[in-house]
Short mmCIF file of C-alpha atoms and ligand atoms in Angstrom, two decimals:
data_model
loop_
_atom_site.label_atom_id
_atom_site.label_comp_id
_atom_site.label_asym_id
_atom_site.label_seq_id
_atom_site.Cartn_x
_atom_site.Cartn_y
_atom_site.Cartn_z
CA UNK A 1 26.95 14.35 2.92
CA UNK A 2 23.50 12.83 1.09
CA UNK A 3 22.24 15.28 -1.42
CA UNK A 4 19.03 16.96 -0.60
CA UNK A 5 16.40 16.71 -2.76
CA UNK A 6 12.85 17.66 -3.35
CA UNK A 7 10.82 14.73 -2.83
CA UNK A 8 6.86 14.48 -3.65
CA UNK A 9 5.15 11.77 -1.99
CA UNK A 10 1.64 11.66 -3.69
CA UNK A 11 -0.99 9.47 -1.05
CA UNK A 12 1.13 10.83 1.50
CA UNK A 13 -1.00 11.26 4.34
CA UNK A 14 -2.50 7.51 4.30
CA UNK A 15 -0.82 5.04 6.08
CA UNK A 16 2.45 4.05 4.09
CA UNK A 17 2.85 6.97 2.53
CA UNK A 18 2.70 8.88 5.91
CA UNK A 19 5.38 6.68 7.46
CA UNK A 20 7.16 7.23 3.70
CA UNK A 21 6.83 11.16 4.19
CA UNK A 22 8.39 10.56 8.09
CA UNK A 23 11.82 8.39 6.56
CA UNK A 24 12.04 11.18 4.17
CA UNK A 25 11.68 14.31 6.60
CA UNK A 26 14.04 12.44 8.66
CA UNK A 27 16.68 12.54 6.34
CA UNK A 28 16.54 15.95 5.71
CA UNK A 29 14.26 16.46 1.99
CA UNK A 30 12.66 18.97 1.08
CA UNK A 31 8.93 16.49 1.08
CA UNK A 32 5.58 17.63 -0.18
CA UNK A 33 3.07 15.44 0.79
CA UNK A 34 0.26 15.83 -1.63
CA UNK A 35 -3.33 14.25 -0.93
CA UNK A 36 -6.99 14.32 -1.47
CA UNK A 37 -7.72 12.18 2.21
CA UNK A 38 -10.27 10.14 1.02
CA UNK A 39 -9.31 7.34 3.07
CA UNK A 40 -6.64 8.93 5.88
CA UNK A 41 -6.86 11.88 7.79
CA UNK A 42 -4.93 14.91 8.86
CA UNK A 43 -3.64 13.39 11.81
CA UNK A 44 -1.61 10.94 10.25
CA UNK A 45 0.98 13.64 9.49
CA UNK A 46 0.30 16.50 12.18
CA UNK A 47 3.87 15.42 13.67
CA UNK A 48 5.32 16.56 10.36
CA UNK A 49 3.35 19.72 10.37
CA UNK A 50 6.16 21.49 11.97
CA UNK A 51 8.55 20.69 10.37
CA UNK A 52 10.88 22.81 8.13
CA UNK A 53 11.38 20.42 5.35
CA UNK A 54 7.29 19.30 5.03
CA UNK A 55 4.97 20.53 3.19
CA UNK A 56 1.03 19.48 2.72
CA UNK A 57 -0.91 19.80 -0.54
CA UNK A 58 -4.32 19.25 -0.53
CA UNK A 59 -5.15 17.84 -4.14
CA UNK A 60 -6.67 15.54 -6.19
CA UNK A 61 -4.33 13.64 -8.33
CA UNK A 62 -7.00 12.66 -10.85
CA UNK A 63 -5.99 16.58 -11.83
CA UNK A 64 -2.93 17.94 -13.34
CA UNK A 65 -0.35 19.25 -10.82
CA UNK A 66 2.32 21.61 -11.64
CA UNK A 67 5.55 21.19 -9.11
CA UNK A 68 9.48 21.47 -9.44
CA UNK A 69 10.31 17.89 -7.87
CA UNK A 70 13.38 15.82 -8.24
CA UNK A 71 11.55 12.51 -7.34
CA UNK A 72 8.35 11.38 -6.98
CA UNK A 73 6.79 8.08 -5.15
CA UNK A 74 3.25 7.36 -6.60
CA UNK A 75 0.77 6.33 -3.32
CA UNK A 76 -2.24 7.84 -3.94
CA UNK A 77 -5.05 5.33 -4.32
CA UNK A 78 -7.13 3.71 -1.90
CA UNK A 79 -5.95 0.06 -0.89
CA UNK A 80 -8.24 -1.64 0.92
CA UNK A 81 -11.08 -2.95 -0.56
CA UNK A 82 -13.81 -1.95 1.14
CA UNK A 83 -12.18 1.61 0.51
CA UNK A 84 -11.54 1.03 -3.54
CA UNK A 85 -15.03 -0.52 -3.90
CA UNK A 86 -16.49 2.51 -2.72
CA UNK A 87 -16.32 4.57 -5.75
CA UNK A 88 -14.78 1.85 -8.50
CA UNK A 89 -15.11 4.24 -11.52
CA UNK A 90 -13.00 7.01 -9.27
CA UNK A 91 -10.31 4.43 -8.09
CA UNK A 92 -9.72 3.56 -11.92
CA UNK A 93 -9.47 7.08 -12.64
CA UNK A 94 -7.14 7.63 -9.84
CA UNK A 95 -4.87 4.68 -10.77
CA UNK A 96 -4.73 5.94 -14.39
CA UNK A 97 -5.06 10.02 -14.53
CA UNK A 98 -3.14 9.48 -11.40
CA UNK A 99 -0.49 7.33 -12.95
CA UNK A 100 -0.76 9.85 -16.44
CA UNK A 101 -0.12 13.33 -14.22
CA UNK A 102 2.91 11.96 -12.13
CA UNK A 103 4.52 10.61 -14.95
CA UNK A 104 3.84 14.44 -17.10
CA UNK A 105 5.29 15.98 -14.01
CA UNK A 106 8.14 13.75 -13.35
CA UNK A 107 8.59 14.07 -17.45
CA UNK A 108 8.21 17.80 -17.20
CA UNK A 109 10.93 18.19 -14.53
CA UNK A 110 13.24 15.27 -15.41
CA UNK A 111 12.15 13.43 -11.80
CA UNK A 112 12.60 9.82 -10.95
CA UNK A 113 9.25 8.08 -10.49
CA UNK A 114 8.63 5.35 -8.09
CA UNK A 115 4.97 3.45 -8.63
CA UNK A 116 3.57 2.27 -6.05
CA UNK A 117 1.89 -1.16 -7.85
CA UNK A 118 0.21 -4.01 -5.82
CA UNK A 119 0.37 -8.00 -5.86
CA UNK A 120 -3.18 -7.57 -6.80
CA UNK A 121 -1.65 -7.25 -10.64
CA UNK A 122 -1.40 -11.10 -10.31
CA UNK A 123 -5.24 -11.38 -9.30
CA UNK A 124 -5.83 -15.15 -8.36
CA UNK A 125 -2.90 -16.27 -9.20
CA UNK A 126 -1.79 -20.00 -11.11
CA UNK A 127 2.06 -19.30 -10.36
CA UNK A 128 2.98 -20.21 -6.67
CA UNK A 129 5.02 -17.99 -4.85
CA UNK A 130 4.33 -15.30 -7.54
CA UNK A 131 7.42 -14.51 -9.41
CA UNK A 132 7.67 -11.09 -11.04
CA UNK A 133 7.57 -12.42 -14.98
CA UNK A 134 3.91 -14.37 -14.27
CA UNK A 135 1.50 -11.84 -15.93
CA UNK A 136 -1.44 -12.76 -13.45
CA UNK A 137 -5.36 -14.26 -13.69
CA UNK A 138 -7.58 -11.07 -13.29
CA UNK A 139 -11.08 -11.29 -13.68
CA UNK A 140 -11.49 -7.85 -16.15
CA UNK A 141 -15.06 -7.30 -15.15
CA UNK A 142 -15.42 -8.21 -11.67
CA UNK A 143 -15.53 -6.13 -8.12
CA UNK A 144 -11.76 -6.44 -7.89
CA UNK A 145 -10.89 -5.26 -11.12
CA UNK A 146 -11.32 -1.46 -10.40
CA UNK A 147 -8.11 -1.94 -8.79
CA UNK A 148 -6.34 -4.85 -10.40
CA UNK A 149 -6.94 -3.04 -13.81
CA UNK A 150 -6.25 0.15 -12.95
CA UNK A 151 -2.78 -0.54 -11.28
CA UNK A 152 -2.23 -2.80 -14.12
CA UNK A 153 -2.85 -0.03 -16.36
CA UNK A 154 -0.89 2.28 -14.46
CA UNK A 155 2.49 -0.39 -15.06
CA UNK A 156 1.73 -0.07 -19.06
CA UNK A 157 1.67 3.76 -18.54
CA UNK A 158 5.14 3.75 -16.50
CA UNK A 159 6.51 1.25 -19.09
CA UNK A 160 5.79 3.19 -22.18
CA UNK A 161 6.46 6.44 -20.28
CA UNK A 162 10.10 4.66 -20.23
CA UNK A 163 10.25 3.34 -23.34
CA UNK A 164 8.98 6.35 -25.58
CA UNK A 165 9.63 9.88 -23.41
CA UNK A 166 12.76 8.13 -21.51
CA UNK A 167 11.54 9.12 -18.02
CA UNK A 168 13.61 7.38 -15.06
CA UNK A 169 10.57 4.84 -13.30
CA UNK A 170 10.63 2.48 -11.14
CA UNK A 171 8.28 -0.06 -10.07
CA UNK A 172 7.20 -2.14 -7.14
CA UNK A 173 4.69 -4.80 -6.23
CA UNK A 174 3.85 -4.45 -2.73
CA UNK A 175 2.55 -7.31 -0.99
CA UNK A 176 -0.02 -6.93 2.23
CA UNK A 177 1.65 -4.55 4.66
CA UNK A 178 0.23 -4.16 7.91
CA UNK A 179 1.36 -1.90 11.26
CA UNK A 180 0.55 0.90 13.21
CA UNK A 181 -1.89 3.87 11.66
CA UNK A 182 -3.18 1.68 9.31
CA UNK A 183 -7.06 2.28 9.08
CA UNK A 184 -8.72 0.96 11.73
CA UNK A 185 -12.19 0.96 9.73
CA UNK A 186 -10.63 -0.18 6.64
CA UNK A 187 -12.23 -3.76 6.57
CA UNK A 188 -9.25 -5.18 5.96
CA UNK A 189 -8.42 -8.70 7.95
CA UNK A 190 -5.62 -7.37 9.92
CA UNK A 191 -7.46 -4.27 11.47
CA UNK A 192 -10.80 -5.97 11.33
CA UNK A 193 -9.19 -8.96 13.52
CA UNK A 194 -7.50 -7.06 15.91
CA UNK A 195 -10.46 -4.67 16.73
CA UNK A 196 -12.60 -7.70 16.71
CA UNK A 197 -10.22 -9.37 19.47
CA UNK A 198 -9.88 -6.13 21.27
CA UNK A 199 -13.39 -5.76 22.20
CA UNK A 200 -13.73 -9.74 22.63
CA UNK A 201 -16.15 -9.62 19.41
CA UNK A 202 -16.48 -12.50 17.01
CA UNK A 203 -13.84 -12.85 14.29
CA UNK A 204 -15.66 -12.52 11.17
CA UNK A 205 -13.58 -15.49 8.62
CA UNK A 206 -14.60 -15.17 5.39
CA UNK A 207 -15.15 -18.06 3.23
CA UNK A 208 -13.64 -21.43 5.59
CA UNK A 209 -10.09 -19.17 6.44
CA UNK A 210 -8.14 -21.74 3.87
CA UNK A 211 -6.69 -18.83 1.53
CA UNK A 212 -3.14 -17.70 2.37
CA UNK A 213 -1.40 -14.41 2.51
CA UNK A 214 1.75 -13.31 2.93
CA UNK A 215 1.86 -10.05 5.58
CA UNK A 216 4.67 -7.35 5.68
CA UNK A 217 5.38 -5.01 8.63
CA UNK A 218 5.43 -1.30 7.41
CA UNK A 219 9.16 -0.71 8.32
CA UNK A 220 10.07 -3.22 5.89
CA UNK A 221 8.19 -2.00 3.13
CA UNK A 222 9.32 1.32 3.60
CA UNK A 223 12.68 0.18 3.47
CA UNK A 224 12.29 -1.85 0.36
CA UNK A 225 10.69 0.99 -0.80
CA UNK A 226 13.15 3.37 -0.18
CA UNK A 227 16.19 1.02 -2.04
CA UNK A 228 14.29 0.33 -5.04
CA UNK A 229 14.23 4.27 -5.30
CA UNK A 230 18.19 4.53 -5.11
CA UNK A 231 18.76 1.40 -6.53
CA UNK A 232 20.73 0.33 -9.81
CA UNK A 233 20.06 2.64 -12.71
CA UNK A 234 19.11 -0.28 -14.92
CA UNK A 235 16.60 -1.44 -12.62
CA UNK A 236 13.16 -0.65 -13.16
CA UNK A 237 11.43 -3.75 -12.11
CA UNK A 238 8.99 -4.63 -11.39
CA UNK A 239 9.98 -5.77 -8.29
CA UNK A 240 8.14 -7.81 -5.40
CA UNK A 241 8.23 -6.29 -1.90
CA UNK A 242 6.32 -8.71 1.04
CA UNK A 243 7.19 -10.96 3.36
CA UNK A 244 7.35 -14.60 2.32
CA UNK A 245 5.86 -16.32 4.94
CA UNK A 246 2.50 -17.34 4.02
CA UNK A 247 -0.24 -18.40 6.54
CA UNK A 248 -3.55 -18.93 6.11
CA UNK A 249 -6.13 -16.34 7.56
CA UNK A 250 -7.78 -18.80 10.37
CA UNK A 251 -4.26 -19.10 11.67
CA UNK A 252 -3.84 -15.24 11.62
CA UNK A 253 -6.82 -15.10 13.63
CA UNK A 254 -5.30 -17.85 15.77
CA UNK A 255 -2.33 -15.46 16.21
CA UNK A 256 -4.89 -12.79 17.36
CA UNK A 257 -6.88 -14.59 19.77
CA UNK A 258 -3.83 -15.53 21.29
CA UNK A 259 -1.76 -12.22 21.38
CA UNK A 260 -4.63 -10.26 22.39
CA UNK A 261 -5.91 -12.83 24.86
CA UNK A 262 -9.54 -12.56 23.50
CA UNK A 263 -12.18 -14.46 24.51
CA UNK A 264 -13.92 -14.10 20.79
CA UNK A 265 -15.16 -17.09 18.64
CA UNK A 266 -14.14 -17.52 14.73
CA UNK A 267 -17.00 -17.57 12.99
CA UNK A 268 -17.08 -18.03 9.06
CA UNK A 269 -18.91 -15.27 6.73
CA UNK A 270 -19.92 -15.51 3.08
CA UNK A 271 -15.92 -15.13 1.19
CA UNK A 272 -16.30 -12.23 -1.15
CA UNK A 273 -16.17 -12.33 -5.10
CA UNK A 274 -12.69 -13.14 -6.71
CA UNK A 275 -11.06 -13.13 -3.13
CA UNK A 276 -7.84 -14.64 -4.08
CA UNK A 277 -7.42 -17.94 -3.00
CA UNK A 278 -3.60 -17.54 -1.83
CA UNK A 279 -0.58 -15.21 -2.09
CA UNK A 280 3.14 -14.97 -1.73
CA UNK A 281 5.90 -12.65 -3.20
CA UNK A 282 9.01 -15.02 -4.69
CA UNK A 283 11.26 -11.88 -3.29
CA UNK A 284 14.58 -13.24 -5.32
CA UNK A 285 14.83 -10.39 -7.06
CA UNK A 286 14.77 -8.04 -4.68
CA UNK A 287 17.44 -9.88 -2.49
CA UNK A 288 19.89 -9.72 -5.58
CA UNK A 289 19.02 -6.41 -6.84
CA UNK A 290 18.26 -4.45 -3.25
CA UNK A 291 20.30 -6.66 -0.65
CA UNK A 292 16.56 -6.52 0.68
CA UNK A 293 14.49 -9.29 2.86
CA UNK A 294 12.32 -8.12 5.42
CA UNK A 295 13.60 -8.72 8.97
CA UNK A 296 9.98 -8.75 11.06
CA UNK A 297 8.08 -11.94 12.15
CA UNK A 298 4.35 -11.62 11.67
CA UNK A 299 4.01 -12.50 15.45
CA UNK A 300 6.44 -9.26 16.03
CA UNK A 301 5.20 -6.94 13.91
CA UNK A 302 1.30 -7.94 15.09
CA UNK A 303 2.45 -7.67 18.61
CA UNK A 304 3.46 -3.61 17.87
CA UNK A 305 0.33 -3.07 15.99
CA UNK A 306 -2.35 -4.46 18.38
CA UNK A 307 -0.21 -2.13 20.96
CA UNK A 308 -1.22 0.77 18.62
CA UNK A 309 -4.87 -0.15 18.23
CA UNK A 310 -4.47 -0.05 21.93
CA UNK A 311 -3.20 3.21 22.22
CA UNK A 312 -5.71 5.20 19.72
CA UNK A 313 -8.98 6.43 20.30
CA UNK A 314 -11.39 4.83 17.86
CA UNK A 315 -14.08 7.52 17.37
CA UNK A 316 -11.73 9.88 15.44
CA UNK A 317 -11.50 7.82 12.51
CA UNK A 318 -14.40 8.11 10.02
CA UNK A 319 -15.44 5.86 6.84
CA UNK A 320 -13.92 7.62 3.39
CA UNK A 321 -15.71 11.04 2.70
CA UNK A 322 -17.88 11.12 -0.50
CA UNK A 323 -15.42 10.99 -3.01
CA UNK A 324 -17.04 12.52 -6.60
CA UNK A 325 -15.76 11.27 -9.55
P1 LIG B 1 -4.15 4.40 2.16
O1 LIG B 1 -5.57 4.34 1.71
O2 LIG B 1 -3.88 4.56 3.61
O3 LIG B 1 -3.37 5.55 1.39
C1 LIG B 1 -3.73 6.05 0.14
C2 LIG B 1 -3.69 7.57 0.22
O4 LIG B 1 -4.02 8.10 -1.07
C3 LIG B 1 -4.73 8.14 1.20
O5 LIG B 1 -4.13 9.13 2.00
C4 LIG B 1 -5.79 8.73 0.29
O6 LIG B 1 -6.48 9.79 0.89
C5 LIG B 1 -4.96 9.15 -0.91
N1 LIG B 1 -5.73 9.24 -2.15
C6 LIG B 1 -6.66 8.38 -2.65
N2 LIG B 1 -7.13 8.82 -3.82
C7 LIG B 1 -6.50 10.00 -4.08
C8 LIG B 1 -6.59 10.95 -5.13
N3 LIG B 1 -7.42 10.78 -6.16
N4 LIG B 1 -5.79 12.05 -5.06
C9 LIG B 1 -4.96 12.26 -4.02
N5 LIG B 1 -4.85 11.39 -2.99
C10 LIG B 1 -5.61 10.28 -3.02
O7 LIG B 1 -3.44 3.08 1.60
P2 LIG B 1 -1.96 2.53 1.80
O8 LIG B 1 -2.08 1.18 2.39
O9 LIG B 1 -1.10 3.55 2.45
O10 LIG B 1 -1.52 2.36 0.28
C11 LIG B 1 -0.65 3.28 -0.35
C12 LIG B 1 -0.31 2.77 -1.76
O11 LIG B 1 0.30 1.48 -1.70
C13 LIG B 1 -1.55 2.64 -2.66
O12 LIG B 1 -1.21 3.06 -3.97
C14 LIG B 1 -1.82 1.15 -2.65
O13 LIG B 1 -2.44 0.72 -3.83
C15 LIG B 1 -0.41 0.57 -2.52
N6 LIG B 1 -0.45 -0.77 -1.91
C16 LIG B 1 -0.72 -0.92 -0.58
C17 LIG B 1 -0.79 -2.20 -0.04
C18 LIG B 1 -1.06 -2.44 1.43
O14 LIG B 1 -1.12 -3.62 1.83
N7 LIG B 1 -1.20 -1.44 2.26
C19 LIG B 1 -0.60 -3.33 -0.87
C20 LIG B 1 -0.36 -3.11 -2.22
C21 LIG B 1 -0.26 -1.83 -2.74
N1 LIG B 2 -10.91 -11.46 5.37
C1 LIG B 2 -11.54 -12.17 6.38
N2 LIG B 2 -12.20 -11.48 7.35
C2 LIG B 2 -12.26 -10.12 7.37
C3 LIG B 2 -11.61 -9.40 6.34
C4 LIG B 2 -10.95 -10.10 5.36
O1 LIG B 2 -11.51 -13.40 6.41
O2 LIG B 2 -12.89 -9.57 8.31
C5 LIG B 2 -10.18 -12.21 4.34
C6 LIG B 2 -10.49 -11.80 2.89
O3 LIG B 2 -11.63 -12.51 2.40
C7 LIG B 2 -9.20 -12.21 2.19
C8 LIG B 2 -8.13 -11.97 3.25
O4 LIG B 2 -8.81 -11.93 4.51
O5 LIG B 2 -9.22 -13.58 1.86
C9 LIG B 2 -7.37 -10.67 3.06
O6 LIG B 2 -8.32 -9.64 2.89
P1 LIG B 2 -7.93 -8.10 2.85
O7 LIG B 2 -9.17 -7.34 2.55
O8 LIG B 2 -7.16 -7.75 4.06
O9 LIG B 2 -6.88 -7.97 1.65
P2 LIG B 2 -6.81 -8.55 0.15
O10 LIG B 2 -7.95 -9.48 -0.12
O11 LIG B 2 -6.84 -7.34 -0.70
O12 LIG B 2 -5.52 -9.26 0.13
#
């Protein structure tokens, strides 16, 4: 019999940490779900609502929390950048307070905490397939770096958390992940594509579709997720958790077109400031320390989300409310 423990999922309601909070539930923790839904709404989790073992918190992260938790996975933070752009001086101060409160509360009450950190660390990267020892090319001061800094801030703060107060961290570098509940108004290129195809609009490309990225389906992540948690003791990371196969995004869109059967035309938009140029997790590490490699084909795990889009009714999702800093 797996011990039950009490499990705080901060970000929970968006759309990995929602799917996170599900696993969890599943298994029988106690979960609080903690989050300020800036960028996801209630509805992600009202099938938890009932549930013995769930709780919801509704609270900012940027300010101190006081819990008794055995673990806690750090999500909150917008991830998209349309959504992190929105309010840059807030996303830094969620990354950082954010990262500074978990750590005093997983400190405080002698937790395990698991960081959720982003490929973004390695901005637009030199080393090809990023490996977890390249220390990244960010650009400090551009539109990016409200992210990129503040999650690479957020590592230092987990690190020296480690180092000087001996709390029990973990860290992970998640790669694009993609799949069902994701934001369908998050201006991201998967959900932008597909609800382009779906209404046989154009497919906005931006810049001539020649940068790469590499695109994980959310059951995968979750799973790496969830190993790097109960991994080896020694094992801290960071660790890279994506999918390896790298395509470029005109032949996402390709993929699209064709698995949507939409009659819409690429056409090619201005390519935003410091949009990385490509992107793919060297997952080595994982595969020797986890015994994890994701298992779903772009082409699958597309197929399951366009079903979704499908499925939900666009006018209940709304742009991210003012968020104050
Ligand atoms: P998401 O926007 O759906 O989820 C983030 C959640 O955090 C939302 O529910 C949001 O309301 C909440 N949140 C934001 N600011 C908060 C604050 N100050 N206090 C409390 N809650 C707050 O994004 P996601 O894709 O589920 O990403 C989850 C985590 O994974 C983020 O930390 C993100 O940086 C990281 N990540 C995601 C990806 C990806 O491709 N999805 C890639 C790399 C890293
Ligand atoms: N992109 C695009 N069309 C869109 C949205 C995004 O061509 O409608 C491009 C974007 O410029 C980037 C890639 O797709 O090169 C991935 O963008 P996304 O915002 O999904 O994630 P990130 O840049 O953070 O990896």
């Amino acid at each position: 019999m797996s011990l039950i423990k009490r499990i705080l999922v901060t970000g929970g309601a968006g759309f990995l940490g929602s799917h996170l909070c599900e696993r969890l539930v599943g298994e029988g923790h106690d979960v609080l779900c903690l989050d300020n839904f800036f960028t996801s709404q209630k509805s992600n989790v009202e099938p938890l609502l009932d549930s013995h073992n769930f709780e919801l918190i509704r609270h900012d992260i940027t300010q101190p929390i006081f819990l008794e938790v055995d673990e806690i996975y750090n999500f909150a933070c917008p991830a998209a950048p349309g959504h992190y752009q929105y309010n840059p001086i807030k996303t830094m101060k969620t990354s950082i307070l954010g990262a500074i409160h978990t750590l005093g509360l997983a400190k405080r009450c002698n937790a395990k905490v698991l960081q959720a950190s982003t490929s973004e660390v390695y901005g637009d990267p030199e080393v090809h397939p990023q490996v977890e020892s390249y220390r990244g090319c960010v650009n400090p001061i551009g539109t990016r770096a409200c992210y990129d800094e503040g999650k690479r801030a957020a590592e230092t703060l987990f690190c020296d958390y480690h180092r000087h107060n001996g709390v029990n961290v973990r860290l992970v570098r998640i790669f694009n992940t993609y799949g069902p509940r994701m934001h369908p108004y998050d201006g991201r290129v998967v959900s932008n594509f597909i609800r382009q195809a779906l209404a046989d609009e154009d497919i906005t490309i931006f810049g001539d579709g020649s940068q790469t990225r590499s695109f994980c389906y959310r059951d995968d992540l979750i799973e790496g997720i969830v190993r790097m948690m109960n991994g080896p003791n020694d094992f801290i990371g960071p660790v890279n958790v994506g999918n390896p196969g790298e395509f470029t995004i005109r032949e996402l869109a390709e993929l699209v077109i064709e698995l949507t059967g939409a009659k819409s035309k690429l056409i090619e938009m201005p390519l935003p400031a410091d949009d990385p140029t490509r992107r793919r997790p060297d997952i080595s590490l994982a595969k020797e320390k986890l015994g994890w490699e994701p298992e779903v084909s772009l082409r699958d795990g597309l197929a399951k989300t366009i079903e979704w889009f499908r499925s939900i009714d666009l006018s209940t999702y709304r742009p991210p409310t003012p968020n104050f800093v």
